[in-house]
PDB file of C-alpha atoms in Angstrom:
ATOM      1  CA  MET B   1      -6.423  -7.721 -18.350  1.00 76.00           C
ATOM      2  CA  LYS B   2      -3.717  -8.189 -21.009  1.00 79.00           C
ATOM      3  CA  ALA B   3      -0.166  -6.685 -20.828  1.00 74.00           C
ATOM      4  CA  PRO B   4       0.756  -4.342 -20.714  1.00 92.00           C
ATOM      5  CA  LEU B   5       0.581  -4.404 -17.836  1.00 96.00           C
ATOM      6  CA  ARG B   6       0.111   0.528 -17.362  1.00 98.00           C
ATOM      7  CA  ILE B   7      -0.158   0.549 -13.677  1.00 98.00           C
ATOM      8  CA  ALA B   8      -0.357   5.252 -12.095  1.00 98.00           C
ATOM      9  CA  ILE B   9       1.780   4.876  -9.426  1.00 98.00           C
ATOM     10  CA  LEU B  10       0.210   7.854  -6.639  1.00 98.00           C
ATOM     11  CA  GLU B  11       3.561   8.745  -4.564  1.00 98.00           C
ATOM     12  CA  ALA B  12       1.379  10.282  -1.543  1.00 98.00           C
ATOM     13  CA  ASP B  13       4.538  11.146   0.448  1.00 96.00           C
ATOM     14  CA  THR B  14       7.847  12.342   0.149  1.00 95.00           C
ATOM     15  CA  PRO B  15      10.636   9.141   1.800  1.00 94.00           C
ATOM     16  CA  PRO B  16      13.519  11.533   3.895  1.00 94.00           C
ATOM     17  CA  ASP B  17      16.578  12.053   1.864  1.00 96.00           C
ATOM     18  CA  ASP B  18      18.852   8.974   2.766  1.00 95.00           C
ATOM     19  CA  ILE B  19      16.071   7.395   1.511  1.00 96.00           C
ATOM     20  CA  VAL B  20      15.342   8.689  -1.325  1.00 96.00           C
ATOM     21  CA  ALA B  21      19.132   9.047  -1.681  1.00 97.00           C
ATOM     22  CA  ARG B  22      19.762   4.617  -0.968  1.00 96.00           C
ATOM     23  CA  TYR B  23      16.136   4.035  -3.018  1.00 96.00           C
ATOM     24  CA  GLY B  24      14.521   6.348  -4.559  1.00 96.00           C
ATOM     25  CA  ARG B  25      11.365   8.303  -4.213  1.00 97.00           C
ATOM     26  CA  TYR B  26       8.009   5.539  -3.764  1.00 97.00           C
ATOM     27  CA  GLY B  27       7.244   5.290  -7.170  1.00 97.00           C
ATOM     28  CA  LYS B  28      10.949   3.995  -7.441  1.00 97.00           C
ATOM     29  CA  VAL B  29      10.654   2.011  -3.992  1.00 98.00           C
ATOM     30  CA  PHE B  30       7.294   0.036  -5.588  1.00 98.00           C
ATOM     31  CA  ARG B  31       8.725  -0.200  -9.719  1.00 98.00           C
ATOM     32  CA  THR B  32      11.216  -2.455  -7.591  1.00 97.00           C
ATOM     33  CA  LEU B  33       8.404  -5.231  -6.013  1.00 98.00           C
ATOM     34  CA  LEU B  34       6.811  -5.197  -8.589  1.00 98.00           C
ATOM     35  CA  GLU B  35       9.723  -5.808 -11.272  1.00 98.00           C
ATOM     36  CA  THR B  36      10.895  -8.407  -8.791  1.00 98.00           C
ATOM     37  CA  ALA B  37       7.368  -9.735  -8.857  1.00 98.00           C
ATOM     38  CA  ALA B  38       5.951 -10.105 -12.153  1.00 97.00           C
ATOM     39  CA  ASP B  39       9.958 -11.622 -12.775  1.00 97.00           C
ATOM     40  CA  GLU B  40       9.141 -14.769 -10.108  1.00 97.00           C
ATOM     41  CA  LEU B  41       4.712 -15.248 -10.860  1.00 96.00           C
ATOM     42  CA  GLY B  42       5.651 -17.575 -13.201  1.00 91.00           C
ATOM     43  CA  GLU B  43       2.951 -16.583 -16.383  1.00 90.00           C
ATOM     44  CA  ALA B  44       4.401 -17.585 -19.068  1.00 89.00           C
ATOM     45  CA  GLY B  45       5.248 -14.681 -21.534  1.00 89.00           C
ATOM     46  CA  PHE B  46       4.332 -12.383 -18.220  1.00 93.00           C
ATOM     47  CA  SER B  47       8.054 -10.398 -16.720  1.00 95.00           C
ATOM     48  CA  ARG B  48       9.314  -6.608 -15.898  1.00 96.00           C
ATOM     49  CA  ASP B  49       9.047  -6.413 -19.460  1.00 96.00           C
ATOM     50  CA  SER B  50       5.046  -6.718 -19.399  1.00 96.00           C
ATOM     51  CA  LEU B  51       4.993  -3.501 -16.739  1.00 97.00           C
ATOM     52  CA  GLU B  52       4.527  -0.026 -17.996  1.00 98.00           C
ATOM     53  CA  LEU B  53       5.048   1.922 -14.945  1.00 98.00           C
ATOM     54  CA  SER B  54       4.357   5.637 -13.704  1.00 98.00           C
ATOM     55  CA  ALA B  55       4.660   7.927 -11.155  1.00 98.00           C
ATOM     56  CA  TYR B  56       2.687  11.038  -9.540  1.00 98.00           C
ATOM     57  CA  ASP B  57       3.013  13.695  -7.161  1.00 98.00           C
ATOM     58  CA  VAL B  58      -0.287  14.165  -5.528  1.00 98.00           C
ATOM     59  CA  VAL B  59       1.177  16.273  -2.259  1.00 98.00           C
ATOM     60  CA  THR B  60       2.590  19.258  -3.928  1.00 97.00           C
ATOM     61  CA  GLU B  61       2.367  18.826  -7.917  1.00 97.00           C
ATOM     62  CA  GLN B  62      -0.802  17.535  -7.734  1.00 97.00           C
ATOM     63  CA  LYS B  63      -0.493  15.550 -10.886  1.00 95.00           C
ATOM     64  CA  TYR B  64      -3.279  12.446 -12.156  1.00 98.00           C
ATOM     65  CA  PRO B  65      -2.992   9.969 -14.774  1.00 98.00           C
ATOM     66  CA  GLU B  66      -5.207  10.163 -17.637  1.00 96.00           C
ATOM     67  CA  LEU B  67      -7.531   8.030 -16.748  1.00 97.00           C
ATOM     68  CA  GLU B  68      -7.484   6.015 -20.815  1.00 96.00           C
ATOM     69  CA  ASN B  69      -3.356   5.911 -20.333  1.00 96.00           C
ATOM     70  CA  ILE B  70      -3.634   3.286 -17.515  1.00 98.00           C
ATOM     71  CA  ASP B  71      -5.310  -0.450 -16.245  1.00 97.00           C
ATOM     72  CA  ALA B  72      -4.243   0.284 -12.845  1.00 98.00           C
ATOM     73  CA  VAL B  73      -3.633   3.046  -9.932  1.00 98.00           C
ATOM     74  CA  LEU B  74      -1.860   1.986  -6.617  1.00 98.00           C
ATOM     75  CA  ILE B  75      -1.795   4.439  -4.063  1.00 98.00           C
ATOM     76  CA  SER B  76       0.898   4.941  -2.309  1.00 98.00           C
ATOM     77  CA  GLY B  77       1.645   4.707   2.137  1.00 97.00           C
ATOM     78  CA  SER B  78       2.543   7.893   3.700  1.00 97.00           C
ATOM     79  CA  LYS B  79       3.362  10.008   7.061  1.00 95.00           C
ATOM     80  CA  HIS B  80      -0.171  12.041   6.801  1.00 96.00           C
ATOM     81  CA  ASN B  81      -3.678  11.401   7.937  1.00 96.00           C
ATOM     82  CA  SER B  82      -6.086   9.981   5.237  1.00 97.00           C
ATOM     83  CA  PHE B  83      -8.558  10.996   7.242  1.00 97.00           C
ATOM     84  CA  ASP B  84      -7.889  14.659   7.196  1.00 97.00           C
ATOM     85  CA  ASN B  85      -9.329  17.327   5.737  1.00 97.00           C
ATOM     86  CA  ASP B  86      -6.425  18.732   3.478  1.00 97.00           C
ATOM     87  CA  PRO B  87      -6.815  20.196   0.182  1.00 98.00           C
ATOM     88  CA  TRP B  88      -5.259  17.497  -1.712  1.00 98.00           C
ATOM     89  CA  ILE B  89      -5.802  15.043   0.095  1.00 98.00           C
ATOM     90  CA  LEU B  90      -9.795  15.611  -0.668  1.00 98.00           C
ATOM     91  CA  LYS B  91      -8.719  15.832  -4.875  1.00 98.00           C
ATOM     92  CA  LEU B  92      -7.053  11.429  -3.704  1.00 98.00           C
ATOM     93  CA  VAL B  93     -10.741  10.808  -2.159  1.00 98.00           C
ATOM     94  CA  GLU B  94     -12.435  12.429  -5.292  1.00 98.00           C
ATOM     95  CA  PHE B  95     -10.081  11.165  -7.493  1.00 98.00           C
ATOM     96  CA  THR B  96      -9.868   7.492  -5.848  1.00 98.00           C
ATOM     97  CA  GLU B  97     -13.895   7.479  -5.601  1.00 98.00           C
ATOM     98  CA  LYS B  98     -13.974   8.325  -9.670  1.00 97.00           C
ATOM     99  CA  LEU B  99     -11.914   5.010 -10.116  1.00 98.00           C
ATOM    100  CA  LEU B 100     -14.270   2.803  -7.538  1.00 97.00           C
ATOM    101  CA  LYS B 101     -17.186   3.617  -9.875  1.00 96.00           C
ATOM    102  CA  GLN B 102     -15.558   2.945 -12.685  1.00 96.00           C
ATOM    103  CA  ASP B 103     -15.473  -0.506 -14.005  1.00 93.00           C
ATOM    104  CA  ARG B 104     -12.068  -1.055 -15.900  1.00 96.00           C
ATOM    105  CA  VAL B 105      -8.926   1.041 -14.233  1.00 98.00           C
ATOM    106  CA  ARG B 106      -8.497  -1.821 -11.191  1.00 98.00           C
ATOM    107  CA  VAL B 107      -7.179   0.334  -7.147  1.00 98.00           C
ATOM    108  CA  ILE B 108      -3.762  -0.627  -5.583  1.00 98.00           C
ATOM    109  CA  GLY B 109      -4.308   0.804  -1.751  1.00 98.00           C
ATOM    110  CA  VAL B 110      -0.714   0.188   0.336  1.00 98.00           C
ATOM    111  CA  CYS B 111      -1.683   1.218   4.672  1.00 98.00           C
ATOM    112  CA  PHE B 112      -2.228   4.844   4.101  1.00 98.00           C
ATOM    113  CA  GLY B 113      -3.566   4.419   0.107  1.00 98.00           C
ATOM    114  CA  HIS B 114      -5.456   1.939   1.412  1.00 98.00           C
ATOM    115  CA  GLN B 115      -7.436   4.429   4.026  1.00 98.00           C
ATOM    116  CA  ILE B 116      -7.536   6.350   1.609  1.00 98.00           C
ATOM    117  CA  ILE B 117      -9.610   3.190  -0.454  1.00 98.00           C
ATOM    118  CA  GLY B 118     -11.248   2.856   2.615  1.00 98.00           C
ATOM    119  CA  ARG B 119     -12.592   6.536   2.925  1.00 98.00           C
ATOM    120  CA  ALA B 120     -13.836   7.061  -0.220  1.00 98.00           C
ATOM    121  CA  ALA B 121     -15.404   3.685  -0.106  1.00 97.00           C
ATOM    122  CA  GLY B 122     -17.586   5.078   2.836  1.00 96.00           C
ATOM    123  CA  ALA B 123     -15.816   3.421   6.146  1.00 97.00           C
ATOM    124  CA  LYS B 124     -14.733   4.722   8.368  1.00 96.00           C
ATOM    125  CA  VAL B 125     -10.834   5.761   8.837  1.00 97.00           C
ATOM    126  CA  GLY B 126      -8.848   7.511  12.300  1.00 97.00           C
ATOM    127  CA  ARG B 127      -6.345   6.868  15.149  1.00 96.00           C
ATOM    128  CA  SER B 128      -6.643   2.793  15.837  1.00 92.00           C
ATOM    129  CA  GLU B 129      -6.909   2.719  19.589  1.00 89.00           C
ATOM    130  CA  GLY B 130      -5.082  -0.390  19.325  1.00 86.00           C
ATOM    131  CA  GLY B 131      -1.765   1.769  18.372  1.00 90.00           C
ATOM    132  CA  TRP B 132       1.220   1.560  15.910  1.00 94.00           C
ATOM    133  CA  GLU B 133       1.755  -1.835  13.973  1.00 96.00           C
ATOM    134  CA  VAL B 134       5.681  -1.264  13.679  1.00 96.00           C
ATOM    135  CA  SER B 135       8.407  -4.005  11.991  1.00 98.00           C
ATOM    136  CA  VAL B 136       7.558  -7.557  10.239  1.00 98.00           C
ATOM    137  CA  LEU B 137       4.446  -9.483  11.601  1.00 98.00           C
ATOM    138  CA  PRO B 138       1.580 -11.962  11.209  1.00 97.00           C
ATOM    139  CA  VAL B 139      -1.362 -11.074  10.260  1.00 98.00           C
ATOM    140  CA  GLU B 140      -3.274 -13.323   9.536  1.00 97.00           C
ATOM    141  CA  LEU B 141      -5.143 -14.456   7.005  1.00 98.00           C
ATOM    142  CA  THR B 142      -9.012 -14.642   6.206  1.00 98.00           C
ATOM    143  CA  GLN B 143      -9.683 -18.229   3.795  1.00 98.00           C
ATOM    144  CA  LYS B 144     -10.281 -15.057   0.862  1.00 98.00           C
ATOM    145  CA  GLY B 145      -6.833 -13.807   2.172  1.00 98.00           C
ATOM    146  CA  LYS B 146      -5.224 -17.615   2.051  1.00 98.00           C
ATOM    147  CA  GLU B 147      -7.059 -17.765  -1.284  1.00 98.00           C
ATOM    148  CA  ILE B 148      -5.401 -14.473  -2.694  1.00 98.00           C
ATOM    149  CA  PHE B 149      -2.077 -13.851  -1.049  1.00 98.00           C
ATOM    150  CA  GLN B 150      -2.087 -18.077  -2.441  1.00 97.00           C
ATOM    151  CA  GLN B 151      -0.458 -18.890   1.433  1.00 96.00           C
ATOM    152  CA  ASP B 152      -1.917 -19.767   4.810  1.00 95.00           C
ATOM    153  CA  THR B 153      -0.769 -15.842   6.282  1.00 95.00           C
ATOM    154  CA  ILE B 154       1.491 -13.427   6.078  1.00 97.00           C
ATOM    155  CA  SER B 155       4.291 -10.939   7.814  1.00 98.00           C
ATOM    156  CA  ILE B 156       4.780  -7.705   6.386  1.00 98.00           C
ATOM    157  CA  HIS B 157       6.416  -4.866   7.635  1.00 98.00           C
ATOM    158  CA  GLN B 158       4.152  -2.272   9.611  1.00 97.00           C
ATOM    159  CA  MET B 159       4.414   1.869   9.934  1.00 97.00           C
ATOM    160  CA  HIS B 160       0.423   2.699  11.343  1.00 96.00           C
ATOM    161  CA  ARG B 161      -1.251   3.505  13.506  1.00 94.00           C
ATOM    162  CA  ASP B 162      -4.575   4.715  11.485  1.00 96.00           C
ATOM    163  CA  ALA B 163      -6.725   2.385  10.710  1.00 97.00           C
ATOM    164  CA  VAL B 164     -10.124   1.010   8.786  1.00 97.00           C
ATOM    165  CA  PHE B 165     -12.773   0.500  10.971  1.00 97.00           C
ATOM    166  CA  ASP B 166     -14.743  -1.155   9.267  1.00 95.00           C
ATOM    167  CA  TYR B 167     -15.676  -3.553   5.388  1.00 96.00           C
ATOM    168  CA  PRO B 168     -17.301  -0.891   3.119  1.00 95.00           C
ATOM    169  CA  GLU B 169     -20.353  -2.726   0.809  1.00 92.00           C
ATOM    170  CA  GLY B 170     -19.221  -5.679  -0.602  1.00 95.00           C
ATOM    171  CA  VAL B 171     -15.635  -5.687  -0.656  1.00 97.00           C
ATOM    172  CA  GLU B 172     -13.903  -8.819   0.991  1.00 98.00           C
ATOM    173  CA  ALA B 173     -11.675  -8.718   4.225  1.00 98.00           C
ATOM    174  CA  LEU B 174      -8.918 -10.711   3.144  1.00 98.00           C
ATOM    175  CA  GLY B 175      -6.872 -10.178   6.921  1.00 98.00           C
ATOM    176  CA  GLY B 176      -6.609  -8.977  10.484  1.00 97.00           C
ATOM    177  CA  SER B 177      -3.914  -8.576  12.793  1.00 96.00           C
ATOM    178  CA  PRO B 178      -4.672  -8.386  16.777  1.00 93.00           C
ATOM    179  CA  ARG B 179      -4.211  -4.300  16.603  1.00 93.00           C
ATOM    180  CA  CYS B 180      -6.015  -4.009  13.078  1.00 95.00           C
ATOM    181  CA  LEU B 181      -8.870  -6.094  12.084  1.00 95.00           C
ATOM    182  CA  VAL B 182      -8.804  -4.420   8.928  1.00 97.00           C
ATOM    183  CA  GLN B 183      -6.046  -5.087   7.327  1.00 98.00           C
ATOM    184  CA  GLY B 184      -7.387  -5.853   3.399  1.00 98.00           C
ATOM    185  CA  MET B 185      -9.754  -5.587   0.569  1.00 98.00           C
ATOM    186  CA  TYR B 186     -10.559  -7.197  -1.920  1.00 98.00           C
ATOM    187  CA  LYS B 187     -13.257  -6.639  -4.538  1.00 98.00           C
ATOM    188  CA  LYS B 188     -13.671  -8.713  -7.383  1.00 96.00           C
ATOM    189  CA  GLY B 189     -12.429  -6.705 -10.336  1.00 95.00           C
ATOM    190  CA  LYS B 190     -12.163  -2.928  -8.356  1.00 97.00           C
ATOM    191  CA  MET B 191      -9.321  -3.454  -6.075  1.00 98.00           C
ATOM    192  CA  ILE B 192      -7.489  -4.777  -3.285  1.00 98.00           C
ATOM    193  CA  SER B 193      -5.582  -3.627  -0.492  1.00 98.00           C
ATOM    194  CA  VAL B 194      -3.385  -3.752   2.127  1.00 98.00           C
ATOM    195  CA  GLN B 195      -2.156  -2.069   5.825  1.00 98.00           C
ATOM    196  CA  GLY B 196       0.862  -3.111   5.505  1.00 98.00           C
ATOM    197  CA  HIS B 197       3.974  -2.615   3.615  1.00 98.00           C
ATOM    198  CA  PRO B 198       5.247  -4.334   0.775  1.00 98.00           C
ATOM    199  CA  GLU B 199       7.447  -2.584  -0.897  1.00 98.00           C
ATOM    200  CA  PHE B 200       8.979  -2.091   2.507  1.00 98.00           C
ATOM    201  CA  ASN B 201      12.311  -2.856   3.861  1.00 97.00           C
ATOM    202  CA  GLU B 202      15.041  -3.530   6.691  1.00 97.00           C
ATOM    203  CA  GLY B 203      16.879  -1.007   5.402  1.00 97.00           C
ATOM    204  CA  ILE B 204      13.628   1.505   4.622  1.00 97.00           C
ATOM    205  CA  VAL B 205      12.745   0.162   7.923  1.00 97.00           C
ATOM    206  CA  SER B 206      15.322   0.835  10.602  1.00 97.00           C
ATOM    207  CA  TYR B 207      15.252   4.049   9.125  1.00 97.00           C
ATOM    208  CA  LEU B 208      12.543   5.509  10.143  1.00 96.00           C
ATOM    209  CA  VAL B 209      12.704   3.313  13.338  1.00 97.00           C
ATOM    210  CA  THR B 210      15.550   5.397  14.497  1.00 96.00           C
ATOM    211  CA  VAL B 211      14.379   8.289  13.357  1.00 95.00           C
ATOM    212  CA  ARG B 212      11.498   8.405  15.267  1.00 95.00           C
ATOM    213  CA  ASN B 213      12.750   7.309  18.534  1.00 96.00           C
ATOM    214  CA  LYS B 214      14.929  10.178  17.412  1.00 95.00           C
ATOM    215  CA  GLN B 215      12.045  12.357  17.700  1.00 95.00           C
ATOM    216  CA  GLY B 216      10.075  10.814  20.277  1.00 94.00           C
ATOM    217  CA  ILE B 217       7.611   8.840  18.376  1.00 93.00           C
ATOM    218  CA  PHE B 218       7.930   5.739  18.960  1.00 93.00           C
ATOM    219  CA  ASN B 219       9.580   4.772  22.966  1.00 93.00           C
ATOM    220  CA  THR B 220      13.350   3.351  23.434  1.00 94.00           C
ATOM    221  CA  GLU B 221      12.013  -0.385  24.227  1.00 93.00           C
ATOM    222  CA  GLU B 222       9.768   0.741  21.088  1.00 93.00           C
ATOM    223  CA  ALA B 223      12.151   1.169  18.732  1.00 96.00           C
ATOM    224  CA  LYS B 224      14.678  -2.459  20.681  1.00 96.00           C
ATOM    225  CA  GLU B 225      10.960  -4.340  20.095  1.00 96.00           C
ATOM    226  CA  ALA B 226      10.529  -3.344  16.028  1.00 97.00           C
ATOM    227  CA  LEU B 227      14.379  -3.273  15.327  1.00 97.00           C
ATOM    228  CA  ASP B 228      14.512  -7.052  16.618  1.00 97.00           C
ATOM    229  CA  ARG B 229      12.203  -7.484  14.027  1.00 97.00           C
ATOM    230  CA  VAL B 230      13.064  -5.809  11.459  1.00 97.00           C
ATOM    231  CA  GLY B 231      14.924  -8.992   9.688  1.00 97.00           C
ATOM    232  CA  ASN B 232      12.562 -11.230  10.102  1.00 98.00           C
ATOM    233  CA  PRO B 233      11.969 -12.437   6.566  1.00 97.00           C
ATOM    234  CA  HIS B 234       8.385 -11.106   5.503  1.00 97.00           C
ATOM    235  CA  ASP B 235       6.218 -11.001   2.547  1.00 98.00           C
ATOM    236  CA  GLY B 236       6.020  -8.028   0.407  1.00 98.00           C
ATOM    237  CA  VAL B 237       6.846 -10.302  -3.489  1.00 98.00           C
ATOM    238  CA  ALA B 238       4.012 -13.307  -2.253  1.00 98.00           C
ATOM    239  CA  ILE B 239       1.611 -10.174  -1.616  1.00 98.00           C
ATOM    240  CA  ALA B 240       3.034  -7.784  -4.918  1.00 98.00           C
ATOM    241  CA  LYS B 241       1.992 -10.847  -6.507  1.00 98.00           C
ATOM    242  CA  ALA B 242      -0.762 -10.467  -5.699  1.00 98.00           C
ATOM    243  CA  PHE B 243      -1.329  -7.949  -6.699  1.00 98.00           C
ATOM    244  CA  LEU B 244      -0.908  -8.717 -10.397  1.00 98.00           C
ATOM    245  CA  ARG B 245      -2.271 -12.069 -10.459  1.00 97.00           C
ATOM    246  CA  PHE B 246      -5.803  -9.368  -9.827  1.00 97.00           C
ATOM    247  CA  LEU B 247      -4.617  -6.970 -12.061  1.00 97.00           C
ATOM    248  CA  LEU B 248      -4.475  -9.578 -14.792  1.00 96.00           C
ATOM    249  CA  GLU B 249      -7.749 -11.619 -13.458  1.00 93.00           C
ATOM    250  CA  ASP B 250     -11.130 -11.381 -16.094  1.00 85.00           C
TER     251      ASP B 250
END
């Protein structure tokens, strides 16, 4: 695939108002990440100007791109459950199934998006017995994961208690963690996904943890532990660079 890369970002959620005011909706958050990754990719003649990014609200507006107008789809994270059967979720699963059955437009999944890809490909998704993973945590990479991310391990922001439980047929494992064995999936020329949030940063995660502590989703001890790690180095840009290399590979 050659530049310009036309990437449609499917917004499967809208962040809280305070996050939107500071960082924008998920389309803008991913734009910031992908443009930084493009500038740092080190490919001759490739930079943020080589990206054509668009965003679609698939929850309220339920709008989708025409496949002939794009080269890739990125499915965002969400507070919703990937295993639910709300009409908009079923529509998203159906669209993802359509993407996986064709051979040109490639698919990237992040957190909820990772789970939607798993579900569309026939894997079991649901609530993990391992519980929540929150804030910056390490992921142990497989040999394929080390090849894809071009490093021996990654650290990534997490914000999930749902998971993909097995690998769809023909999909390669990229890594795992003690609480979530399926942290990344890859199929050459088709899809790549991660369970974590490469697009998140310290400000976003600090806000979410604090709010969810007040809501009783995280107890005070869980919130403190997460906030103690929230400023740790994480590999969001390195993961986004892997996404771009995936799109550029033959």
